[in-house]
mmCIF file of C-alpha atoms in Angstrom:
data_model
loop_
_atom_site.group_PDB
_atom_site.id
_atom_site.type_symbol
_atom_site.label_atom_id
_atom_site.label_comp_id
_atom_site.label_asym_id
_atom_site.label_seq_id
_atom_site.Cartn_x
_atom_site.Cartn_y
_atom_site.Cartn_z
ATOM 1 C CA MET A 1 152.804 172.582 164.425
ATOM 2 C CA GLN A 2 151.353 173.660 161.083
ATOM 3 C CA LYS A 3 151.429 177.372 162.068
ATOM 4 C CA SER A 4 155.181 177.430 161.650
ATOM 5 C CA PHE A 5 154.927 176.577 157.950
ATOM 6 C CA LEU A 6 154.950 179.186 155.228
ATOM 7 C CA SER A 7 151.699 179.806 153.371
ATOM 8 C CA PRO A 8 151.183 177.950 150.065
ATOM 9 C CA LEU A 9 152.013 179.678 146.838
ATOM 10 C CA ASP A 10 149.167 181.093 144.787
ATOM 11 C CA GLU A 11 148.850 179.960 141.179
ATOM 12 C CA THR A 12 150.844 182.909 139.745
ATOM 13 C CA GLU A 13 153.678 182.419 142.195
ATOM 14 C CA GLU A 14 153.736 178.693 141.579
ATOM 15 C CA LYS A 15 154.049 179.195 137.797
ATOM 16 C CA TYR A 16 156.899 181.678 138.308
ATOM 17 C CA TYR A 17 158.944 179.300 140.520
ATOM 18 C CA LEU A 18 158.233 176.322 138.243
ATOM 19 C CA GLU A 19 159.571 178.277 135.380
ATOM 20 C CA GLN A 20 162.678 179.127 137.427
ATOM 21 C CA LEU A 21 163.020 175.468 138.352
ATOM 22 C CA SER A 22 162.881 174.489 134.666
ATOM 23 C CA GLN A 23 165.912 176.760 134.185
ATOM 24 C CA GLY A 24 167.810 174.906 136.891
ATOM 25 C CA SER A 25 167.302 177.216 139.845
ATOM 26 C CA PRO A 26 168.001 175.366 143.171
ATOM 27 C CA GLU A 27 166.442 178.264 145.001
ATOM 28 C CA ALA A 28 163.200 177.796 143.161
ATOM 29 C CA LYS A 29 163.189 174.105 144.053
ATOM 30 C CA ASN A 30 163.690 174.896 147.778
ATOM 31 C CA ILE A 31 160.911 177.413 147.694
ATOM 32 C CA LEU A 32 158.458 175.041 146.021
ATOM 33 C CA ILE A 33 159.218 172.433 148.669
ATOM 34 C CA GLU A 34 159.055 174.831 151.623
ATOM 35 C CA ARG A 35 155.819 176.417 150.485
ATOM 36 C CA ASN A 36 154.139 172.982 150.123
ATOM 37 C CA MET A 37 155.253 171.812 153.629
ATOM 38 C CA ARG A 38 151.883 172.755 155.114
ATOM 39 C CA LEU A 39 150.215 170.473 152.599
ATOM 40 C CA GLY A 40 152.605 167.661 153.527
ATOM 41 C CA ALA A 41 151.897 168.161 157.226
ATOM 42 C CA PHE A 42 148.210 168.042 156.639
ATOM 43 C CA ILE A 43 148.432 164.688 154.918
ATOM 44 C CA ALA A 44 150.868 163.339 157.520
ATOM 45 C CA LYS A 45 148.322 164.207 160.209
ATOM 46 C CA LYS A 46 146.137 161.339 158.980
ATOM 47 C CA TYR A 47 148.772 158.884 160.152
ATOM 48 C CA LEU A 48 149.476 160.462 163.530
ATOM 49 C CA SER A 49 149.076 158.129 166.507
ATOM 50 C CA ALA A 50 150.670 157.312 169.845
ATOM 51 C CA ASP A 51 153.232 155.178 168.023
ATOM 52 C CA GLU A 52 154.220 157.808 165.544
ATOM 53 C CA SER A 53 155.662 161.306 165.945
ATOM 54 C CA MET A 54 154.482 164.171 163.820
ATOM 55 C CA GLU A 55 158.094 165.114 163.124
ATOM 56 C CA ASP A 56 158.872 161.657 161.711
ATOM 57 C CA LEU A 57 155.801 161.626 159.574
ATOM 58 C CA ILE A 58 156.523 165.099 158.206
ATOM 59 C CA SER A 59 160.058 163.976 157.396
ATOM 60 C CA ILE A 60 158.672 161.049 155.414
ATOM 61 C CA GLY A 61 156.145 163.303 153.683
ATOM 62 C CA THR A 62 158.942 165.739 152.777
ATOM 63 C CA ILE A 63 160.618 162.984 150.802
ATOM 64 C CA GLY A 64 157.406 162.758 148.753
ATOM 65 C CA LEU A 65 157.450 166.507 148.301
ATOM 66 C CA ILE A 66 160.982 166.490 147.056
ATOM 67 C CA LYS A 67 160.114 163.695 144.548
ATOM 68 C CA ALA A 68 157.012 165.712 143.481
ATOM 69 C CA VAL A 69 158.933 168.864 142.787
ATOM 70 C CA SER A 70 161.754 166.935 140.997
ATOM 71 C CA THR A 71 159.369 165.026 138.671
ATOM 72 C CA PHE A 72 156.369 167.332 138.176
ATOM 73 C CA LYS A 73 155.507 167.971 134.556
ATOM 74 C CA VAL A 74 153.850 171.331 133.965
ATOM 75 C CA ASP A 75 150.282 170.851 132.737
ATOM 76 C CA LYS A 76 147.726 173.570 132.252
ATOM 77 C CA SER A 77 145.026 171.450 133.836
ATOM 78 C CA SER A 78 146.798 170.671 137.101
ATOM 79 C CA ARG A 79 148.650 172.313 139.994
ATOM 80 C CA LEU A 80 151.820 171.099 141.617
ATOM 81 C CA SER A 81 149.837 170.771 144.906
ATOM 82 C CA SER A 82 147.603 168.120 143.318
ATOM 83 C CA TYR A 83 150.554 166.069 142.194
ATOM 84 C CA ALA A 84 152.501 166.657 145.402
ATOM 85 C CA SER A 85 149.582 165.485 147.546
ATOM 86 C CA ARG A 86 149.650 162.119 145.721
ATOM 87 C CA CYS A 87 153.418 161.782 146.073
ATOM 88 C CA VAL A 88 153.301 162.588 149.795
ATOM 89 C CA GLU A 89 150.420 160.156 150.262
ATOM 90 C CA ASN A 90 152.340 157.391 148.455
ATOM 91 C CA GLU A 91 155.468 157.934 150.495
ATOM 92 C CA LEU A 92 153.511 157.809 153.782
ATOM 93 C CA LEU A 93 151.585 154.744 152.679
ATOM 94 C CA MET A 94 154.769 152.864 151.901
ATOM 95 C CA TYR A 95 156.211 153.860 155.278
ATOM 96 C CA CYS A 96 153.077 152.928 157.147
ATOM 97 C CA ARG A 97 152.631 149.582 155.400
ATOM 98 C CA GLN A 98 156.055 148.702 156.762
ATOM 99 C CA LYS A 99 155.254 150.061 160.237
ATOM 100 C CA ARG A 100 151.568 149.233 160.167
ATOM 101 C CA CYS A 101 150.620 152.586 161.557
ATOM 102 C CA LYS A 102 146.962 153.526 161.945
ATOM 103 C CA TYR A 103 145.094 155.726 159.471
ATOM 104 C CA ARG A 104 142.500 158.235 160.536
ATOM 105 C CA GLU A 105 140.137 160.409 158.553
ATOM 106 C CA VAL A 106 140.926 164.152 158.197
ATOM 107 C CA SER A 107 138.388 166.481 156.599
ATOM 108 C CA LEU A 108 139.328 168.015 153.271
ATOM 109 C CA TYR A 109 137.531 171.159 154.452
ATOM 110 C CA GLU A 110 139.494 171.611 157.711
ATOM 111 C CA PRO A 111 141.059 175.080 157.591
ATOM 112 C CA ILE A 112 144.852 174.809 157.279
ATOM 113 C CA ALA A 113 145.941 178.365 156.451
ATOM 114 C CA SER A 114 144.790 181.959 155.937
ATOM 115 C CA ASP A 115 145.440 184.483 153.206
ATOM 116 C CA ARG A 116 146.642 188.031 153.821
ATOM 117 C CA GLU A 117 143.080 189.240 154.338
ATOM 118 C CA GLY A 118 142.472 186.578 156.995
ATOM 119 C CA ASN A 119 140.314 184.311 154.862
ATOM 120 C CA GLN A 120 140.820 180.653 155.707
ATOM 121 C CA PHE A 121 141.331 178.026 153.065
ATOM 122 C CA THR A 122 141.325 174.282 153.157
ATOM 123 C CA MET A 123 142.982 171.256 151.643
ATOM 124 C CA ALA A 124 140.299 171.192 148.946
ATOM 125 C CA ASP A 125 141.152 174.737 148.017
ATOM 126 C CA ILE A 126 144.867 173.993 147.743
ATOM 127 C CA VAL A 127 144.461 170.849 145.659
ATOM 128 C CA GLU A 128 142.194 172.762 143.271
ATOM 129 C CA SER A 129 140.510 169.890 141.473
ATOM 130 C CA PRO A 130 137.014 170.078 139.965
ATOM 131 C CA GLU A 131 134.626 169.124 142.784
ATOM 132 C CA SER A 132 133.235 166.071 141.054
ATOM 133 C CA GLU A 133 136.718 164.703 140.285
ATOM 134 C CA LEU A 134 137.882 165.448 143.828
ATOM 135 C CA TRP A 135 135.052 163.643 145.487
ATOM 136 C CA GLU A 136 135.372 160.702 143.053
ATOM 137 C CA ARG A 137 138.953 160.300 144.288
ATOM 138 C CA VAL A 138 137.899 160.633 147.925
ATOM 139 C CA LEU A 139 135.186 157.992 147.500
ATOM 140 C CA LEU A 140 137.559 155.661 145.630
ATOM 141 C CA LYS A 141 140.153 155.984 148.380
ATOM 142 C CA LYS A 142 137.518 155.240 151.023
ATOM 143 C CA ASN A 143 136.335 152.166 149.117
ATOM 144 C CA VAL A 144 139.902 150.887 148.685
ATOM 145 C CA GLY A 145 140.452 151.308 152.401
ATOM 146 C CA GLN A 146 137.339 149.298 153.135
ATOM 147 C CA LEU A 147 138.471 146.614 150.730
ATOM 148 C CA TYR A 148 141.828 146.211 152.464
ATOM 149 C CA ALA A 149 140.118 146.050 155.817
ATOM 150 C CA LEU A 150 137.794 143.311 154.580
ATOM 151 C CA LEU A 151 140.455 141.001 153.100
ATOM 152 C CA PRO A 152 141.550 139.344 156.309
ATOM 153 C CA LYS A 153 138.032 139.232 157.687
ATOM 154 C CA VAL A 154 136.410 137.568 154.715
ATOM 155 C CA LEU A 155 139.123 135.488 153.020
ATOM 156 C CA ASN A 156 141.386 132.722 154.313
ATOM 157 C CA SER A 157 145.163 132.973 153.761
ATOM 158 C CA ARG A 158 145.180 131.215 150.389
ATOM 159 C CA GLU A 159 142.280 133.295 149.063
ATOM 160 C CA GLN A 160 143.992 136.509 150.256
ATOM 161 C CA TYR A 161 147.217 135.476 148.531
ATOM 162 C CA ILE A 162 145.541 134.816 145.214
ATOM 163 C CA ILE A 163 143.495 138.000 145.211
ATOM 164 C CA CYS A 164 146.508 140.124 146.204
ATOM 165 C CA LYS A 165 148.731 138.605 143.555
ATOM 166 C CA ARG A 166 146.119 138.694 140.795
ATOM 167 C CA TYR A 167 145.276 142.350 141.282
ATOM 168 C CA GLY A 168 148.593 143.740 142.458
ATOM 169 C CA LEU A 169 147.406 144.781 145.909
ATOM 170 C CA TYR A 170 149.917 146.204 148.386
ATOM 171 C CA ASN A 171 152.056 147.594 145.591
ATOM 172 C CA THR A 172 152.830 144.152 144.128
ATOM 173 C CA ILE A 173 153.034 143.252 140.437
ATOM 174 C CA PRO A 174 149.836 141.606 139.144
ATOM 175 C CA GLN A 175 150.301 137.935 138.178
ATOM 176 C CA THR A 176 148.445 135.605 135.852
ATOM 177 C CA GLN A 177 146.462 132.644 137.125
ATOM 178 C CA ARG A 178 149.108 130.373 135.621
ATOM 179 C CA GLU A 179 151.970 132.105 137.486
ATOM 180 C CA ILE A 180 150.073 131.842 140.771
ATOM 181 C CA ALA A 181 149.239 128.220 140.108
ATOM 182 C CA GLN A 182 152.902 127.394 139.595
ATOM 183 C CA THR A 183 153.846 129.118 142.863
ATOM 184 C CA LEU A 184 151.201 127.326 144.861
ATOM 185 C CA GLY A 185 151.613 123.963 143.124
ATOM 186 C CA ILE A 186 147.953 123.733 141.996
ATOM 187 C CA SER A 187 146.140 123.852 138.671
ATOM 188 C CA ARG A 188 145.298 127.085 136.893
ATOM 189 C CA SER A 189 141.617 126.110 136.830
ATOM 190 C CA TYR A 190 141.671 125.709 140.631
ATOM 191 C CA VAL A 191 143.156 129.191 140.986
ATOM 192 C CA SER A 192 140.411 130.515 138.739
ATOM 193 C CA ARG A 193 137.709 128.915 140.928
ATOM 194 C CA ILE A 194 139.263 130.261 144.131
ATOM 195 C CA GLU A 195 139.568 133.736 142.567
ATOM 196 C CA LYS A 196 135.889 133.823 141.446
ATOM 197 C CA LYS A 197 134.705 132.551 144.859
ATOM 198 C CA SER A 198 136.845 135.069 146.664
ATOM 199 C CA LEU A 199 135.530 137.984 144.549
ATOM 200 C CA LEU A 200 131.983 136.939 145.276
ATOM 201 C CA LYS A 201 132.702 136.840 149.010
ATOM 202 C CA LEU A 202 134.320 140.227 148.903
ATOM 203 C CA LYS A 203 131.505 141.733 146.860
ATOM 204 C CA SER A 204 128.903 140.368 149.260
ATOM 205 C CA ALA A 205 130.729 141.673 152.338
ATOM 206 C CA PHE A 206 131.601 144.970 150.751
ATOM 207 C CA THR A 207 128.051 145.637 149.648
ATOM 208 C CA GLY A 208 126.781 144.819 153.133
ATOM 209 C CA GLU A 209 129.412 147.131 154.731
ATOM 210 C CA VAL A 210 128.795 150.081 152.441
#
């Protein structure tokens, strides 16, 4: 499937088309989207399962690409591909939270394209982040995934509700202990005790799992 996609732009080409885009060129916008489709397909692959088609996932990822190209702010320290990967991931995560599709690991160093000389490059090459920063993000993402998996295993329904609302999990707006207390019809101090107890349970389980 990925072989049908155009190769990603190199840094010089990307700067050129971003400049054209800033001048209102619709052609530049289309090129920037098309030349990042391989990146979108790579990320979509993580959510591929028997219940999801690659075509549907790529379509969802393309929405993220369009948003990325439309909102990207040129910064000397970052590439569009870095920003686009986050936008695609966010779009797919929102879709999959609604559909509850399964996530699977895909190596950042899996070859996804070749240059004109036949040299293969990977997702890590395209994103072009400093190695330490890249792996910090990977580790953080892994830890967040483990945390979400632990919530229903370690906490009861009330504890899950309080932790999710307090820390804005699942893309919700964080709430104060007082706001949660009013919703549940209990005291703020009781919410505080449940929160502290829940965090200790999660910490204990998370440490044991890691």
